[in-house]
Amino acid sequence: MKTGIITKVAGPLVIAEGMRDANMFDVVRVSEQRLIGEIIEMHGDRASIQVYEETSGLGPGETVTSTGAPLSVELGPGLIGAIYDGIQRPLDEIMKVAGTNLKRGVDVPALNHNKKWHFKPAAKVGDKLIAGDVLGTVQETAAVLHKILVPNKVDGKIVKISEGDFTLDEPVAVIKTEKGNREIKMFTTWPVRAGRPYKKKLSPDILLTTGQRPIDTLFPLAKGGVAAVPGPFGSGKTVVQHQLAKWAAADIIVYIGCGERGNEMTDVLNEFPELKDPRTGNSLMERTVLIANTSDMPVAAREASIYTGITIAEYFRDMGYTVALMADSTSRWAEALREMSGRLEEMPGEEGYPAYLGSRLAQFYERAGRVLVNGTKDTEGALSVIGAVSPPGGDISEPVSQATLRIVKVFWGLDASLAYKRHFPAINWLTSYSLYTDQLTQWFSENAAPDFMALRGRLMALLQDESELQEIVNLVGMDALSAPDRLKLESARSIREDYLHQNAFDPTDTYTSLPKQVLMMRAILSFYDKALDALQKGANIELLVNMPVRERIGRFKYEPEEKVAGEFESIEVQLDSEIADVLERSDD
């Protein structure tokens, strides 16, 4: 133990002298109250410590003791369904110990070390294993089979392994290594600031399907990709993240509420257990880890929560699972960086944020990816990161948004004006983009439809044309448009209202499979093509845009998945019939 003396306290920052033997990023215990802190700067024997708990009442002369270990998380059975704070303290266990009034210095293990888990071996005595191989499994919840892996930097031959009920502290296997026998337990620890190793990073060329039409069709996210969801207050960031948590093709969800207001985090804590997992029909919490770190918690813990969450996500990725991590929001994390930087009296960058803001964001996002995980077999795991950004006033020219956009490959720009029109998800189709589109072209042609990208391109072209035509309409009115241009406007309106608008609370419309998305696009474009052809044959534009079949195309999204193919064929027949009728009436 290395002990020093406090010389200065400035909010969450504590300066201590006499810490020559301590190291950067060591966890320390501050004062007799044993507050948790972390060394973030060293000058000789003077350490700057960010404290993860309230520091009121602390003063010079009190002691600081280093544990000699970096800030780490416990990884093992018991993570799923847990609700942690920013430094992986289980909130429900803390409540049992401290009651509703949270005391400082409470020390509760992250995982339950008394509970017994049933361990089922996946290897046998005599097998030669390397780090990352699966030793055995624990059925943690109905949705998650927790794989117990050979720890990092351990390889050798199994000399003992047995099935049975064990606590986390009891060894389940013994591996003979070059340095002697090593007992393997069901849990391990890992420093949060170090990324977990893997064999190889793979190209992001598989779609992470979400069932959200604006995302899957226009601005797709690849498995192992990174996306940002910036938007002002009330534009629906949380709704988007809830939908992704529920419907994305991910095995595990890690949700980090980083610095959001207490009532927003309360909503998440109340709603997630109530959300029904579409895969199992049980609670979504059976494959979710929540990290709740509200804005009234200490700033330093907000900074740590991001790393805690992504380390837990990497752990499940290493089992070969597809993991989706939601960070809500990285703006609050950046504000924590700004406050600590100010207290350290560092030279500020733009708008007071530290000059290293961009590199810290990059270090976080680059831990995402689709990878071949460690082990004898070539097993794929994927970690996708979706970061919400809350720019003040919705102004994405501010430093956090700009630094994020330089890193992420998908930008789902939420628009307050769309949200006020009750258009959800309020993703602005003119400002958003996805840089994965080209890499996903082959995947779409093989798994959705051979002409998927052509259909998508035509939808985007109509939406672009609409924005230009709308300026003319605003200046001189609808009457100034030619009939083909008026048809373009009507078709684009159909794309906006019938395709891009998706009701998260409707049991049918909340999720749309890729085959249904293809048929919905075909229905809208079929109307446009056939109506344009009829116009060239002399049809009346008023009769074309008011055909009854258009309402049926609009209601197509509410058709159950098993009926969409038949409904599409029926719409095509009705469309042909009504266009023929319009041509007859136009001739008269």
PDB file of N, CA and C in Angstrom, residues 177-264:
ATOM      1  N   THR A 177       0.120 -24.965 -16.959  1.00  0.00           N
ATOM      2  CA  THR A 177       0.820 -24.041 -17.852  1.00  0.00           C
ATOM      3  C   THR A 177       2.327 -24.197 -17.650  1.00  0.00           C
ATOM      4  N   GLU A 178       3.111 -23.444 -18.420  1.00  0.00           N
ATOM      5  CA  GLU A 178       4.579 -23.501 -18.280  1.00  0.00           C
ATOM      6  C   GLU A 178       5.018 -23.021 -16.908  1.00  0.00           C
ATOM      7  N   LYS A 179       4.198 -22.170 -16.275  1.00  0.00           N
ATOM      8  CA  LYS A 179       4.560 -21.625 -14.957  1.00  0.00           C
ATOM      9  C   LYS A 179       3.923 -22.409 -13.823  1.00  0.00           C
ATOM     10  N   GLY A 180       3.366 -23.574 -14.123  1.00  0.00           N
ATOM     11  CA  GLY A 180       2.728 -24.385 -13.086  1.00  0.00           C
ATOM     12  C   GLY A 180       1.215 -24.434 -13.266  1.00  0.00           C
ATOM     13  N   ASN A 181       0.556 -25.086 -12.324  1.00  0.00           N
ATOM     14  CA  ASN A 181      -0.904 -25.227 -12.415  1.00  0.00           C
ATOM     15  C   ASN A 181      -1.609 -23.912 -12.103  1.00  0.00           C
ATOM     16  N   ARG A 182      -2.653 -23.644 -12.892  1.00  0.00           N
ATOM     17  CA  ARG A 182      -3.409 -22.402 -12.715  1.00  0.00           C
ATOM     18  C   ARG A 182      -4.888 -22.752 -12.507  1.00  0.00           C
ATOM     19  N   GLU A 183      -5.429 -22.340 -11.361  1.00  0.00           N
ATOM     20  CA  GLU A 183      -6.855 -22.566 -11.096  1.00  0.00           C
ATOM     21  C   GLU A 183      -7.682 -21.534 -11.864  1.00  0.00           C
ATOM     22  N   ILE A 184      -8.738 -22.001 -12.516  1.00  0.00           N
ATOM     23  CA  ILE A 184      -9.595 -21.107 -13.302  1.00  0.00           C
ATOM     24  C   ILE A 184     -10.941 -20.962 -12.602  1.00  0.00           C
ATOM     25  N   LYS A 185     -11.310 -19.728 -12.332  1.00  0.00           N
ATOM     26  CA  LYS A 185     -12.615 -19.442 -11.735  1.00  0.00           C
ATOM     27  C   LYS A 185     -13.554 -18.933 -12.826  1.00  0.00           C
ATOM     28  N   MET A 186     -14.826 -18.760 -12.457  1.00  0.00           N
ATOM     29  CA  MET A 186     -15.811 -18.346 -13.460  1.00  0.00           C
ATOM     30  C   MET A 186     -15.810 -16.836 -13.702  1.00  0.00           C
ATOM     31  N   PHE A 187     -15.030 -16.086 -12.928  1.00  0.00           N
ATOM     32  CA  PHE A 187     -14.993 -14.646 -13.180  1.00  0.00           C
ATOM     33  C   PHE A 187     -13.552 -14.189 -13.338  1.00  0.00           C
ATOM     34  N   THR A 188     -13.410 -13.042 -13.973  1.00  0.00           N
ATOM     35  CA  THR A 188     -12.092 -12.444 -14.163  1.00  0.00           C
ATOM     36  C   THR A 188     -12.232 -10.937 -14.000  1.00  0.00           C
ATOM     37  N   THR A 189     -11.118 -10.235 -13.890  1.00  0.00           N
ATOM     38  CA  THR A 189     -11.168  -8.765 -13.849  1.00  0.00           C
ATOM     39  C   THR A 189     -10.394  -8.218 -15.040  1.00  0.00           C
ATOM     40  N   TRP A 190     -10.756  -6.993 -15.432  1.00  0.00           N
ATOM     41  CA  TRP A 190     -10.095  -6.385 -16.580  1.00  0.00           C
ATOM     42  C   TRP A 190     -10.033  -4.866 -16.399  1.00  0.00           C
ATOM     43  N   PRO A 191      -8.850  -4.246 -16.641  1.00  0.00           N
ATOM     44  CA  PRO A 191      -8.764  -2.776 -16.535  1.00  0.00           C
ATOM     45  C   PRO A 191      -9.597  -2.094 -17.621  1.00  0.00           C
ATOM     46  N   VAL A 192     -10.427  -1.136 -17.219  1.00  0.00           N
ATOM     47  CA  VAL A 192     -11.430  -0.593 -18.156  1.00  0.00           C
ATOM     48  C   VAL A 192     -10.809   0.234 -19.285  1.00  0.00           C
ATOM     49  N   ARG A 193      -9.643   0.807 -19.059  1.00  0.00           N
ATOM     50  CA  ARG A 193      -9.069   1.681 -20.100  1.00  0.00           C
ATOM     51  C   ARG A 193      -8.284   0.910 -21.153  1.00  0.00           C
ATOM     52  N   ALA A 194      -8.147  -0.399 -20.988  1.00  0.00           N
ATOM     53  CA  ALA A 194      -7.413  -1.215 -21.969  1.00  0.00           C
ATOM     54  C   ALA A 194      -8.407  -2.055 -22.759  1.00  0.00           C
ATOM     55  N   GLY A 195      -8.335  -1.972 -24.080  1.00  0.00           N
ATOM     56  CA  GLY A 195      -9.207  -2.784 -24.926  1.00  0.00           C
ATOM     57  C   GLY A 195      -8.846  -4.256 -24.809  1.00  0.00           C
ATOM     58  N   ARG A 196      -9.843  -5.131 -24.855  1.00  0.00           N
ATOM     59  CA  ARG A 196      -9.574  -6.575 -24.767  1.00  0.00           C
ATOM     60  C   ARG A 196      -9.039  -7.067 -26.113  1.00  0.00           C
ATOM     61  N   PRO A 197      -8.054  -7.973 -26.102  1.00  0.00           N
ATOM     62  CA  PRO A 197      -7.393  -8.376 -27.353  1.00  0.00           C
ATOM     63  C   PRO A 197      -8.261  -9.301 -28.206  1.00  0.00           C
ATOM     64  N   TYR A 198      -7.949  -9.343 -29.496  1.00  0.00           N
ATOM     65  CA  TYR A 198      -8.624 -10.254 -30.437  1.00  0.00           C
ATOM     66  C   TYR A 198      -7.622 -10.632 -31.514  1.00  0.00           C
ATOM     67  N   LYS A 199      -8.011 -11.607 -32.368  1.00  0.00           N
ATOM     68  CA  LYS A 199      -7.092 -12.102 -33.395  1.00  0.00           C
ATOM     69  C   LYS A 199      -6.987 -11.151 -34.577  1.00  0.00           C
ATOM     70  N   LYS A 200      -8.151 -10.742 -35.093  1.00  0.00           N
ATOM     71  CA  LYS A 200      -8.150  -9.982 -36.356  1.00  0.00           C
ATOM     72  C   LYS A 200      -9.435  -9.180 -36.466  1.00  0.00           C
ATOM     73  N   LYS A 201      -9.311  -7.977 -37.015  1.00  0.00           N
ATOM     74  CA  LYS A 201     -10.504  -7.157 -37.260  1.00  0.00           C
ATOM     75  C   LYS A 201     -11.004  -7.447 -38.667  1.00  0.00           C
ATOM     76  N   LEU A 202     -12.322  -7.612 -38.804  1.00  0.00           N
ATOM     77  CA  LEU A 202     -12.923  -7.958 -40.091  1.00  0.00           C
ATOM     78  C   LEU A 202     -13.593  -6.747 -40.720  1.00  0.00           C
ATOM     79  N   SER A 203     -13.797  -6.846 -42.032  1.00  0.00           N
ATOM     80  CA  SER A 203     -14.438  -5.744 -42.764  1.00  0.00           C
ATOM     81  C   SER A 203     -15.908  -5.620 -42.344  1.00  0.00           C
ATOM     82  N   PRO A 204     -16.403  -4.398 -42.157  1.00  0.00           N
ATOM     83  CA  PRO A 204     -17.812  -4.222 -41.762  1.00  0.00           C
ATOM     84  C   PRO A 204     -18.741  -4.352 -42.980  1.00  0.00           C
ATOM     85  N   ASP A 205     -18.983  -5.584 -43.427  1.00  0.00           N
ATOM     86  CA  ASP A 205     -19.771  -5.775 -44.649  1.00  0.00           C
ATOM     87  C   ASP A 205     -21.002  -6.655 -44.436  1.00  0.00           C
ATOM     88  N   ILE A 206     -21.463  -6.732 -43.160  1.00  0.00           N
ATOM     89  CA  ILE A 206     -22.718  -7.421 -42.841  1.00  0.00           C
ATOM     90  C   ILE A 206     -23.634  -6.417 -42.149  1.00  0.00           C
ATOM     91  N   LEU A 207     -24.883  -6.347 -42.569  1.00  0.00           N
ATOM     92  CA  LEU A 207     -25.824  -5.379 -42.001  1.00  0.00           C
ATOM     93  C   LEU A 207     -26.217  -5.772 -40.574  1.00  0.00           C
ATOM     94  N   LEU A 208     -26.257  -4.776 -39.680  1.00  0.00           N
ATOM     95  CA  LEU A 208     -26.888  -4.973 -38.378  1.00  0.00           C
ATOM     96  C   LEU A 208     -28.360  -4.600 -38.568  1.00  0.00           C
ATOM     97  N   THR A 209     -29.194  -5.581 -38.801  1.00  0.00           N
ATOM     98  CA  THR A 209     -30.601  -5.276 -39.091  1.00  0.00           C
ATOM     99  C   THR A 209     -31.273  -4.734 -37.831  1.00  0.00           C
ATOM    100  N   THR A 210     -32.096  -3.696 -38.029  1.00  0.00           N
ATOM    101  CA  THR A 210     -32.767  -3.050 -36.898  1.00  0.00           C
ATOM    102  C   THR A 210     -34.285  -3.065 -37.038  1.00  0.00           C
ATOM    103  N   GLY A 211     -34.787  -3.340 -38.261  1.00  0.00           N
ATOM    104  CA  GLY A 211     -36.233  -3.296 -38.472  1.00  0.00           C
ATOM    105  C   GLY A 211     -36.786  -1.889 -38.543  1.00  0.00           C
ATOM    106  N   GLN A 212     -35.886  -0.886 -38.479  1.00  0.00           N
ATOM    107  CA  GLN A 212     -36.302   0.521 -38.603  1.00  0.00           C
ATOM    108  C   GLN A 212     -36.037   0.965 -40.042  1.00  0.00           C
ATOM    109  N   ARG A 213     -37.093   1.284 -40.783  1.00  0.00           N
ATOM    110  CA  ARG A 213     -36.953   1.507 -42.232  1.00  0.00           C
ATOM    111  C   ARG A 213     -35.982   2.626 -42.603  1.00  0.00           C
ATOM    112  N   PRO A 214     -36.038   3.801 -41.942  1.00  0.00           N
ATOM    113  CA  PRO A 214     -35.088   4.854 -42.337  1.00  0.00           C
ATOM    114  C   PRO A 214     -33.640   4.429 -42.136  1.00  0.00           C
ATOM    115  N   ILE A 215     -33.405   3.577 -41.129  1.00  0.00           N
ATOM    116  CA  ILE A 215     -32.036   3.151 -40.824  1.00  0.00           C
ATOM    117  C   ILE A 215     -31.602   2.046 -41.787  1.00  0.00           C
ATOM    118  N   ASP A 216     -32.357   0.958 -41.854  1.00  0.00           N
ATOM    119  CA  ASP A 216     -31.952  -0.187 -42.683  1.00  0.00           C
ATOM    120  C   ASP A 216     -31.863   0.172 -44.161  1.00  0.00           C
ATOM    121  N   THR A 217     -32.796   0.977 -44.650  1.00  0.00           N
ATOM    122  CA  THR A 217     -32.836   1.267 -46.087  1.00  0.00           C
ATOM    123  C   THR A 217     -31.905   2.403 -46.472  1.00  0.00           C
ATOM    124  N   LEU A 218     -32.022   3.531 -45.783  1.00  0.00           N
ATOM    125  CA  LEU A 218     -31.297   4.727 -46.234  1.00  0.00           C
ATOM    126  C   LEU A 218     -29.926   4.874 -45.587  1.00  0.00           C
ATOM    127  N   PHE A 219     -29.836   4.628 -44.275  1.00  0.00           N
ATOM    128  CA  PHE A 219     -28.571   4.903 -43.568  1.00  0.00           C
ATOM    129  C   PHE A 219     -28.185   3.689 -42.722  1.00  0.00           C
ATOM    130  N   PRO A 220     -27.782   2.587 -43.387  1.00  0.00           N
ATOM    131  CA  PRO A 220     -27.566   1.321 -42.667  1.00  0.00           C
ATOM    132  C   PRO A 220     -26.319   1.346 -41.782  1.00  0.00           C
ATOM    133  N   LEU A 221     -26.387   0.543 -40.722  1.00  0.00           N
ATOM    134  CA  LEU A 221     -25.263   0.358 -39.805  1.00  0.00           C
ATOM    135  C   LEU A 221     -24.759  -1.068 -39.954  1.00  0.00           C
ATOM    136  N   ALA A 222     -23.450  -1.212 -40.168  1.00  0.00           N
ATOM    137  CA  ALA A 222     -22.858  -2.551 -40.294  1.00  0.00           C
ATOM    138  C   ALA A 222     -22.630  -3.153 -38.916  1.00  0.00           C
ATOM    139  N   LYS A 223     -22.583  -4.486 -38.860  1.00  0.00           N
ATOM    140  CA  LYS A 223     -22.214  -5.162 -37.608  1.00  0.00           C
ATOM    141  C   LYS A 223     -20.797  -4.754 -37.247  1.00  0.00           C
ATOM    142  N   GLY A 224     -20.616  -4.308 -36.013  1.00  0.00           N
ATOM    143  CA  GLY A 224     -19.292  -3.828 -35.616  1.00  0.00           C
ATOM    144  C   GLY A 224     -19.059  -2.393 -36.011  1.00  0.00           C
ATOM    145  N   GLY A 225     -20.111  -1.714 -36.462  1.00  0.00           N
ATOM    146  CA  GLY A 225     -19.971  -0.319 -36.899  1.00  0.00           C
ATOM    147  C   GLY A 225     -20.187   0.666 -35.764  1.00  0.00           C
ATOM    148  N   VAL A 226     -19.953   1.934 -36.085  1.00  0.00           N
ATOM    149  CA  VAL A 226     -20.153   3.007 -35.097  1.00  0.00           C
ATOM    150  C   VAL A 226     -21.089   4.055 -35.694  1.00  0.00           C
ATOM    151  N   ALA A 227     -22.029   4.512 -34.875  1.00  0.00           N
ATOM    152  CA  ALA A 227     -23.005   5.495 -35.339  1.00  0.00           C
ATOM    153  C   ALA A 227     -23.194   6.569 -34.281  1.00  0.00           C
ATOM    154  N   ALA A 228     -23.557   7.756 -34.745  1.00  0.00           N
ATOM    155  CA  ALA A 228     -23.874   8.851 -33.828  1.00  0.00           C
ATOM    156  C   ALA A 228     -25.305   9.298 -34.079  1.00  0.00           C
ATOM    157  N   VAL A 229     -26.009   9.608 -32.998  1.00  0.00           N
ATOM    158  CA  VAL A 229     -27.391  10.108 -33.097  1.00  0.00           C
ATOM    159  C   VAL A 229     -27.438  11.474 -32.422  1.00  0.00           C
ATOM    160  N   PRO A 230     -27.072  12.538 -33.152  1.00  0.00           N
ATOM    161  CA  PRO A 230     -27.166  13.863 -32.541  1.00  0.00           C
ATOM    162  C   PRO A 230     -28.576  14.427 -32.724  1.00  0.00           C
ATOM    163  N   GLY A 231     -29.006  15.186 -31.758  1.00  0.00           N
ATOM    164  CA  GLY A 231     -30.310  15.820 -31.889  1.00  0.00           C
ATOM    165  C   GLY A 231     -30.619  16.665 -30.679  1.00  0.00           C
ATOM    166  N   PRO A 232     -31.408  17.718 -30.861  1.00  0.00           N
ATOM    167  CA  PRO A 232     -31.768  18.587 -29.737  1.00  0.00           C
ATOM    168  C   PRO A 232     -32.753  17.907 -28.803  1.00  0.00           C
ATOM    169  N   PHE A 233     -33.038  18.558 -27.704  1.00  0.00           N
ATOM    170  CA  PHE A 233     -33.978  18.028 -26.714  1.00  0.00           C
ATOM    171  C   PHE A 233     -35.341  17.773 -27.365  1.00  0.00           C
ATOM    172  N   GLY A 234     -35.911  16.601 -27.105  1.00  0.00           N
ATOM    173  CA  GLY A 234     -37.250  16.301 -27.603  1.00  0.00           C
ATOM    174  C   GLY A 234     -37.309  15.770 -29.017  1.00  0.00           C
ATOM    175  N   SER A 235     -36.139  15.500 -29.630  1.00  0.00           N
ATOM    176  CA  SER A 235     -36.160  15.045 -31.032  1.00  0.00           C
ATOM    177  C   SER A 235     -36.228  13.519 -31.146  1.00  0.00           C
ATOM    178  N   GLY A 236     -36.183  12.819 -30.028  1.00  0.00           N
ATOM    179  CA  GLY A 236     -36.421  11.373 -30.065  1.00  0.00           C
ATOM    180  C   GLY A 236     -35.184  10.505 -30.011  1.00  0.00           C
ATOM    181  N   LYS A 237     -34.071  11.008 -29.426  1.00  0.00           N
ATOM    182  CA  LYS A 237     -32.851  10.179 -29.316  1.00  0.00           C
ATOM    183  C   LYS A 237     -33.122   8.923 -28.500  1.00  0.00           C
ATOM    184  N   THR A 238     -33.832   9.110 -27.377  1.00  0.00           N
ATOM    185  CA  THR A 238     -34.075   7.968 -26.490  1.00  0.00           C
ATOM    186  C   THR A 238     -35.001   6.948 -27.147  1.00  0.00           C
ATOM    187  N   VAL A 239     -36.001   7.428 -27.898  1.00  0.00           N
ATOM    188  CA  VAL A 239     -36.915   6.511 -28.599  1.00  0.00           C
ATOM    189  C   VAL A 239     -36.125   5.670 -29.604  1.00  0.00           C
ATOM    190  N   VAL A 240     -35.230   6.328 -30.352  1.00  0.00           N
ATOM    191  CA  VAL A 240     -34.404   5.611 -31.335  1.00  0.00           C
ATOM    192  C   VAL A 240     -33.562   4.548 -30.635  1.00  0.00           C
ATOM    193  N   GLN A 241     -32.945   4.919 -29.507  1.00  0.00           N
ATOM    194  CA  GLN A 241     -32.081   3.962 -28.814  1.00  0.00           C
ATOM    195  C   GLN A 241     -32.878   2.806 -28.212  1.00  0.00           C
ATOM    196  N   HIS A 242     -34.076   3.097 -27.721  1.00  0.00           N
ATOM    197  CA  HIS A 242     -34.922   2.014 -27.201  1.00  0.00           C
ATOM    198  C   HIS A 242     -35.311   1.054 -28.316  1.00  0.00           C
ATOM    199  N   GLN A 243     -35.653   1.597 -29.484  1.00  0.00           N
ATOM    200  CA  GLN A 243     -36.030   0.757 -30.622  1.00  0.00           C
ATOM    201  C   GLN A 243     -34.861  -0.121 -31.070  1.00  0.00           C
ATOM    202  N   LEU A 244     -33.663   0.480 -31.094  1.00  0.00           N
ATOM    203  CA  LEU A 244     -32.481  -0.290 -31.484  1.00  0.00           C
ATOM    204  C   LEU A 244     -32.183  -1.378 -30.451  1.00  0.00           C
ATOM    205  N   ALA A 245     -32.327  -1.039 -29.160  1.00  0.00           N
ATOM    206  CA  ALA A 245     -32.083  -2.023 -28.110  1.00  0.00           C
ATOM    207  C   ALA A 245     -33.040  -3.203 -28.252  1.00  0.00           C
ATOM    208  N   LYS A 246     -34.273  -2.901 -28.628  1.00  0.00           N
ATOM    209  CA  LYS A 246     -35.290  -3.957 -28.692  1.00  0.00           C
ATOM    210  C   LYS A 246     -35.185  -4.790 -29.966  1.00  0.00           C
ATOM    211  N   TRP A 247     -34.924  -4.130 -31.101  1.00  0.00           N
ATOM    212  CA  TRP A 247     -35.085  -4.813 -32.385  1.00  0.00           C
ATOM    213  C   TRP A 247     -33.793  -5.109 -33.131  1.00  0.00           C
ATOM    214  N   ALA A 248     -32.677  -4.460 -32.761  1.00  0.00           N
ATOM    215  CA  ALA A 248     -31.431  -4.718 -33.494  1.00  0.00           C
ATOM    216  C   ALA A 248     -31.043  -6.188 -33.360  1.00  0.00           C
ATOM    217  N   ALA A 249     -30.409  -6.726 -34.416  1.00  0.00           N
ATOM    218  CA  ALA A 249     -30.030  -8.147 -34.433  1.00  0.00           C
ATOM    219  C   ALA A 249     -28.797  -8.354 -33.566  1.00  0.00           C
ATOM    220  N   ALA A 250     -28.945  -8.061 -32.262  1.00  0.00           N
ATOM    221  CA  ALA A 250     -27.835  -8.196 -31.312  1.00  0.00           C
ATOM    222  C   ALA A 250     -28.226  -9.187 -30.230  1.00  0.00           C
ATOM    223  N   ASP A 251     -27.242  -9.969 -29.775  1.00  0.00           N
ATOM    224  CA  ASP A 251     -27.494 -10.957 -28.726  1.00  0.00           C
ATOM    225  C   ASP A 251     -27.519 -10.309 -27.344  1.00  0.00           C
ATOM    226  N   ILE A 252     -26.674  -9.274 -27.163  1.00  0.00           N
ATOM    227  CA  ILE A 252     -26.519  -8.622 -25.863  1.00  0.00           C
ATOM    228  C   ILE A 252     -26.643  -7.109 -26.065  1.00  0.00           C
ATOM    229  N   ILE A 253     -27.329  -6.439 -25.138  1.00  0.00           N
ATOM    230  CA  ILE A 253     -27.439  -4.981 -25.163  1.00  0.00           C
ATOM    231  C   ILE A 253     -26.743  -4.419 -23.919  1.00  0.00           C
ATOM    232  N   VAL A 254     -25.860  -3.449 -24.112  1.00  0.00           N
ATOM    233  CA  VAL A 254     -25.274  -2.708 -22.985  1.00  0.00           C
ATOM    234  C   VAL A 254     -25.720  -1.255 -23.135  1.00  0.00           C
ATOM    235  N   TYR A 255     -26.467  -0.761 -22.161  1.00  0.00           N
ATOM    236  CA  TYR A 255     -27.020   0.604 -22.232  1.00  0.00           C
ATOM    237  C   TYR A 255     -26.361   1.456 -21.156  1.00  0.00           C
ATOM    238  N   ILE A 256     -25.650   2.513 -21.598  1.00  0.00           N
ATOM    239  CA  ILE A 256     -24.967   3.404 -20.650  1.00  0.00           C
ATOM    240  C   ILE A 256     -25.736   4.719 -20.602  1.00  0.00           C
ATOM    241  N   GLY A 257     -26.358   4.990 -19.459  1.00  0.00           N
ATOM    242  CA  GLY A 257     -26.985   6.304 -19.263  1.00  0.00           C
ATOM    243  C   GLY A 257     -25.944   7.202 -18.638  1.00  0.00           C
ATOM    244  N   CYS A 258     -25.243   7.952 -19.475  1.00  0.00           N
ATOM    245  CA  CYS A 258     -24.066   8.703 -19.023  1.00  0.00           C
ATOM    246  C   CYS A 258     -24.418  10.169 -18.821  1.00  0.00           C
ATOM    247  N   GLY A 259     -24.733  10.528 -17.586  1.00  0.00           N
ATOM    248  CA  GLY A 259     -24.948  11.943 -17.294  1.00  0.00           C
ATOM    249  C   GLY A 259     -26.286  12.484 -17.720  1.00  0.00           C
ATOM    250  N   GLU A 260     -27.220  11.605 -18.108  1.00  0.00           N
ATOM    251  CA  GLU A 260     -28.563  12.110 -18.426  1.00  0.00           C
ATOM    252  C   GLU A 260     -29.276  12.473 -17.125  1.00  0.00           C
ATOM    253  N   ARG A 261     -30.348  13.259 -17.256  1.00  0.00           N
ATOM    254  CA  ARG A 261     -31.074  13.666 -16.051  1.00  0.00           C
ATOM    255  C   ARG A 261     -31.680  12.438 -15.364  1.00  0.00           C
ATOM    256  N   GLY A 262     -31.862  12.561 -14.047  1.00  0.00           N
ATOM    257  CA  GLY A 262     -32.343  11.433 -13.263  1.00  0.00           C
ATOM    258  C   GLY A 262     -33.670  10.883 -13.755  1.00  0.00           C
ATOM    259  N   ASN A 263     -34.588  11.785 -14.180  1.00  0.00           N
ATOM    260  CA  ASN A 263     -35.904  11.284 -14.602  1.00  0.00           C
ATOM    261  C   ASN A 263     -35.803  10.499 -15.908  1.00  0.00           C
ATOM    262  N   GLU A 264     -34.861  10.881 -16.810  1.00  0.00           N
ATOM    263  CA  GLU A 264     -34.682  10.128 -18.054  1.00  0.00           C
ATOM    264  C   GLU A 264     -34.153   8.726 -17.754  1.00  0.00           C
TER     265      GLU A 264
END
